[in-house]
Short mmCIF file of C-alpha atoms in Angstrom, two decimals:
data_model
loop_
_atom_site.label_atom_id
_atom_site.label_comp_id
_atom_site.label_asym_id
_atom_site.label_seq_id
_atom_site.Cartn_x
_atom_site.Cartn_y
_atom_site.Cartn_z
CA MET A 26 174.99 81.44 -198.74
CA SER A 27 173.10 78.05 -198.62
CA LEU A 28 171.49 78.37 -195.29
CA ALA A 29 168.58 80.88 -194.42
CA LEU A 30 166.50 80.85 -190.99
CA TYR A 31 163.03 82.07 -191.21
CA GLY A 32 161.75 83.38 -187.66
CA HIS A 33 161.63 86.23 -185.30
CA PRO A 34 164.34 87.30 -182.93
CA PHE A 35 161.83 87.50 -180.01
CA SER A 36 160.50 83.92 -180.57
CA SER A 37 161.98 81.54 -178.10
CA TYR A 38 162.13 78.55 -180.37
CA THR A 39 163.95 81.01 -183.22
CA GLN A 40 166.42 81.84 -180.35
CA LYS A 41 166.98 78.12 -179.64
CA VAL A 42 168.10 77.59 -183.28
CA LEU A 43 170.16 80.97 -183.35
CA ILE A 44 172.06 79.64 -180.39
CA ALA A 45 173.08 76.53 -182.04
CA LEU A 46 174.21 78.67 -185.25
CA TYR A 47 176.21 81.23 -183.00
CA GLU A 48 177.72 78.48 -180.89
CA ASN A 49 179.37 77.30 -184.12
CA GLY A 50 179.89 80.55 -186.26
CA THR A 51 177.74 78.88 -189.12
CA PRO A 52 177.22 81.30 -191.70
CA PHE A 53 173.46 81.80 -192.36
CA GLU A 54 171.20 84.49 -193.66
CA PHE A 55 168.25 85.45 -191.22
CA ARG A 56 164.82 86.00 -192.86
CA CYS A 57 162.74 87.82 -190.26
CA ILE A 58 158.88 87.06 -190.49
CA GLY A 59 157.05 90.23 -189.66
CA PRO A 60 154.87 92.93 -191.34
CA ASP A 61 157.98 94.79 -192.68
CA THR A 62 159.03 91.82 -194.82
CA PRO A 63 156.09 90.27 -196.38
CA GLN A 64 158.48 88.50 -199.00
CA HIS A 65 159.89 86.46 -196.03
CA SER A 66 156.46 85.55 -194.77
CA ALA A 67 155.05 84.61 -198.06
CA GLU A 68 157.83 82.25 -198.83
CA TRP A 69 157.74 80.74 -195.44
CA LEU A 70 154.12 79.94 -195.62
CA ARG A 71 154.54 78.75 -199.04
CA ARG A 72 157.20 76.26 -197.96
CA TRP A 73 155.53 75.53 -194.27
CA PRO A 74 151.83 76.05 -194.36
CA LEU A 75 151.56 74.81 -190.63
CA ARG A 76 152.63 78.38 -189.84
CA LYS A 77 155.36 77.53 -187.21
CA PHE A 78 158.67 78.76 -187.21
CA PRO A 79 161.61 78.72 -187.31
CA MET A 80 162.31 77.05 -190.35
CA LEU A 81 165.85 76.40 -191.91
CA LEU A 82 166.17 76.55 -195.73
CA ASP A 83 169.35 74.71 -196.93
CA GLY A 84 169.54 75.00 -200.51
CA GLU A 85 166.01 73.83 -201.56
CA ARG A 86 165.65 71.69 -198.55
CA ASP A 87 163.24 72.74 -195.87
CA VAL A 88 164.07 71.71 -192.32
CA VAL A 89 161.41 72.08 -189.41
CA GLU A 90 161.06 71.65 -185.67
CA THR A 91 163.95 73.20 -183.67
CA SER A 92 165.42 69.88 -182.46
CA ILE A 93 165.44 68.44 -185.67
CA ILE A 94 167.05 71.59 -187.30
CA ILE A 95 170.03 71.55 -184.45
CA GLU A 96 170.57 68.01 -185.08
CA TYR A 97 170.60 68.49 -188.84
CA LEU A 98 172.97 71.40 -188.58
CA GLN A 99 175.34 68.88 -186.58
CA LEU A 100 175.06 66.28 -189.50
CA VAL A 101 175.40 68.51 -192.49
CA HIS A 102 176.89 71.89 -191.42
CA PRO A 103 179.01 70.51 -188.38
CA GLY A 104 181.12 73.06 -186.35
CA PRO A 105 183.85 72.85 -183.53
CA VAL A 106 180.98 72.45 -180.83
CA ARG A 107 179.02 69.21 -180.82
CA LEU A 108 175.64 69.86 -179.36
CA LEU A 109 174.84 66.26 -179.26
CA PRO A 110 177.18 63.57 -177.94
CA GLU A 111 178.19 61.00 -179.97
CA ASP A 112 177.62 58.32 -177.23
CA PRO A 113 174.02 56.88 -177.85
CA LYS A 114 173.22 56.93 -174.16
CA ALA A 115 174.77 60.35 -173.41
CA ALA A 116 172.70 61.61 -176.49
CA LEU A 117 169.40 60.24 -174.97
CA ASP A 118 170.00 62.29 -171.64
CA VAL A 119 170.60 65.33 -173.69
CA ARG A 120 167.45 64.77 -175.72
CA PHE A 121 165.38 64.32 -172.73
CA LEU A 122 166.49 67.21 -171.12
CA GLU A 123 165.90 69.18 -174.40
CA ARG A 124 162.49 67.80 -174.42
CA PHE A 125 162.09 68.75 -170.71
CA PHE A 126 162.75 72.25 -171.24
CA ASP A 127 160.40 72.89 -174.13
CA LEU A 128 157.48 70.94 -172.99
CA HIS A 129 157.72 71.63 -169.18
CA VAL A 130 159.10 75.09 -169.27
CA MET A 131 158.51 76.99 -172.14
CA ASN A 132 155.03 75.35 -172.74
CA ALA A 133 154.25 75.92 -169.08
CA ALA A 134 155.06 79.60 -169.44
CA GLN A 135 153.03 79.71 -172.51
CA HIS A 136 149.77 79.27 -170.62
CA ALA A 137 150.09 82.60 -169.11
CA VAL A 138 151.17 84.34 -172.48
CA ASP A 139 148.25 83.08 -174.17
CA GLY A 140 145.92 84.06 -171.66
CA ALA A 141 147.18 87.39 -171.50
CA LEU A 142 146.93 87.61 -175.27
CA THR A 143 143.28 87.26 -175.16
CA GLY A 144 142.56 90.58 -173.40
CA ASP A 145 140.08 88.74 -171.09
CA ALA A 146 141.07 89.38 -167.32
CA THR A 147 139.47 85.99 -166.33
CA LYS A 148 141.67 84.01 -168.88
CA ARG A 149 144.64 85.95 -168.14
CA LYS A 150 144.42 85.03 -164.37
CA ASP A 151 143.42 81.30 -165.14
CA GLY A 152 146.53 81.28 -167.71
CA LEU A 153 148.99 82.53 -165.04
CA ALA A 154 147.63 80.36 -162.29
CA MET A 155 148.11 77.38 -164.50
CA SER A 156 151.88 78.64 -165.40
CA VAL A 157 152.76 78.99 -161.96
CA GLU A 158 151.55 75.60 -160.80
CA LYS A 159 153.43 73.92 -163.66
CA LEU A 160 156.43 76.07 -163.56
CA GLU A 161 157.00 75.58 -159.82
CA ARG A 162 156.89 71.68 -160.41
CA ALA A 163 159.44 71.97 -163.12
CA TYR A 164 161.70 74.47 -161.08
CA GLY A 165 161.84 72.15 -158.01
CA TRP A 166 162.70 69.18 -160.37
CA LEU A 167 165.50 71.07 -162.12
CA GLU A 168 166.81 72.35 -158.89
CA GLY A 169 167.70 68.68 -157.93
CA GLN A 170 168.93 67.67 -161.45
CA LEU A 171 171.42 70.36 -161.68
CA ALA A 172 173.63 69.54 -158.71
CA GLY A 173 177.16 69.35 -159.52
CA ARG A 174 176.65 70.59 -163.16
CA THR A 175 177.75 73.52 -165.05
CA TRP A 176 175.47 72.99 -167.90
CA ALA A 177 171.97 70.94 -168.34
CA THR A 178 173.79 67.52 -168.47
CA GLY A 179 177.39 68.25 -167.11
CA ASP A 180 180.40 69.85 -168.39
CA ASP A 181 179.58 70.33 -171.98
CA PHE A 182 176.90 72.91 -173.57
CA THR A 183 174.66 70.92 -175.67
CA LEU A 184 171.23 70.95 -177.36
CA ALA A 185 169.68 70.82 -173.88
CA ASP A 186 171.19 74.15 -172.98
CA CYS A 187 170.04 75.63 -176.46
CA ALA A 188 166.52 74.63 -175.29
CA ALA A 189 167.00 75.93 -171.83
CA ALA A 190 168.31 79.35 -172.50
CA PRO A 191 165.20 80.86 -173.91
CA SER A 192 162.90 78.58 -171.84
CA LEU A 193 164.22 79.74 -168.72
CA PHE A 194 164.59 83.42 -169.81
CA TYR A 195 160.88 83.87 -170.47
CA ALA A 196 159.69 81.50 -167.83
CA ASP A 197 161.45 83.64 -165.17
CA TRP A 198 159.75 86.64 -166.67
CA THR A 199 156.32 84.73 -166.34
CA HIS A 200 156.93 83.21 -162.74
CA ARG A 201 160.11 84.45 -161.02
CA ILE A 202 162.68 81.37 -159.97
CA SER A 203 162.62 82.00 -156.22
CA GLU A 204 165.73 82.05 -153.91
CA SER A 205 164.69 78.62 -152.83
CA HIS A 206 166.19 77.38 -156.31
CA PRO A 207 169.81 78.92 -156.15
CA ARG A 208 171.20 76.21 -158.62
CA LEU A 209 168.40 76.82 -161.08
CA ARG A 210 168.93 80.92 -160.74
CA ALA A 211 172.62 80.39 -161.28
CA TYR A 212 172.24 78.26 -164.15
CA ARG A 213 170.06 80.97 -165.85
CA SER A 214 172.67 83.48 -165.03
CA ARG A 215 175.41 81.28 -166.77
CA LEU A 216 173.19 80.79 -169.83
CA LEU A 217 172.54 84.64 -170.14
CA ALA A 218 176.40 85.14 -170.05
CA ARG A 219 177.06 82.67 -172.55
CA PRO A 220 178.06 84.61 -175.79
CA SER A 221 175.74 82.87 -178.07
CA PHE A 222 172.68 83.49 -175.96
CA ALA A 223 173.69 86.98 -175.10
CA ARG A 224 173.82 87.64 -178.78
CA ALA A 225 170.32 86.47 -179.11
CA VAL A 226 168.89 88.31 -176.42
CA ASN A 227 170.45 91.79 -177.48
CA GLU A 228 169.21 91.16 -181.00
CA ALA A 229 165.78 90.83 -179.38
CA ARG A 230 165.56 93.68 -177.03
CA PRO A 231 163.84 96.13 -179.61
CA TYR A 232 160.75 93.73 -179.42
CA ARG A 233 160.32 93.44 -175.57
CA PRO A 234 157.39 95.58 -175.73
CA LEU A 235 155.67 92.57 -177.57
CA PHE A 236 155.73 90.39 -174.21
CA PRO A 237 151.98 90.51 -173.16
CA LEU A 238 152.88 90.14 -169.40
CA GLY A 239 154.95 93.18 -169.37
CA ALA A 240 158.69 92.65 -169.79
CA PRO A 241 160.67 93.23 -166.49
CA ASP A 242 163.22 95.97 -166.42
CA ARG A 243 166.13 93.53 -166.40
CA ASP A 244 168.13 90.91 -168.01
#
């Protein structure tokens, strides 16, 4: 087996790549990074000392950064589901929304997570407040963008949806998407029902106690 993915099942960015792999039924070995697998951690750090995962290993080639990994898979290990359109302008729309979900949803939720991880009550409160402010802006914008769309950019499931699924999953745990955003709530539900993401969510269930804000009893 030439492909190996280093990451953790509870990691949003690992899930982003797992969705792409599962969408196309791409064979790969998952190498979990954690205290029970020191050999995987050592090899990952040897190859990528910046300590960011996931990392895809294809033979002896290391591929990092989730967007690049998914585009690499489409180029080198293509499957029946094309996650980036062939048309350059349509591809730009997909890349833009993929960046939006990473930068303005997942990273926004991360402020609350980071604050909670400090163990400091003030930093926890401030981190959550910052997340709420940023997420409300993102939720409002997305509500308008999703009008008439099944998936992030239209009728086709793409790279943007690979980013949206874990981003909205954890963001909603951090700051619930309100009923004033019905399109966004429905979109999140469609993502959770997508077999590729449902599989990633189920594989991560044992790790829910790790969520520092307290994982809700749902999803």
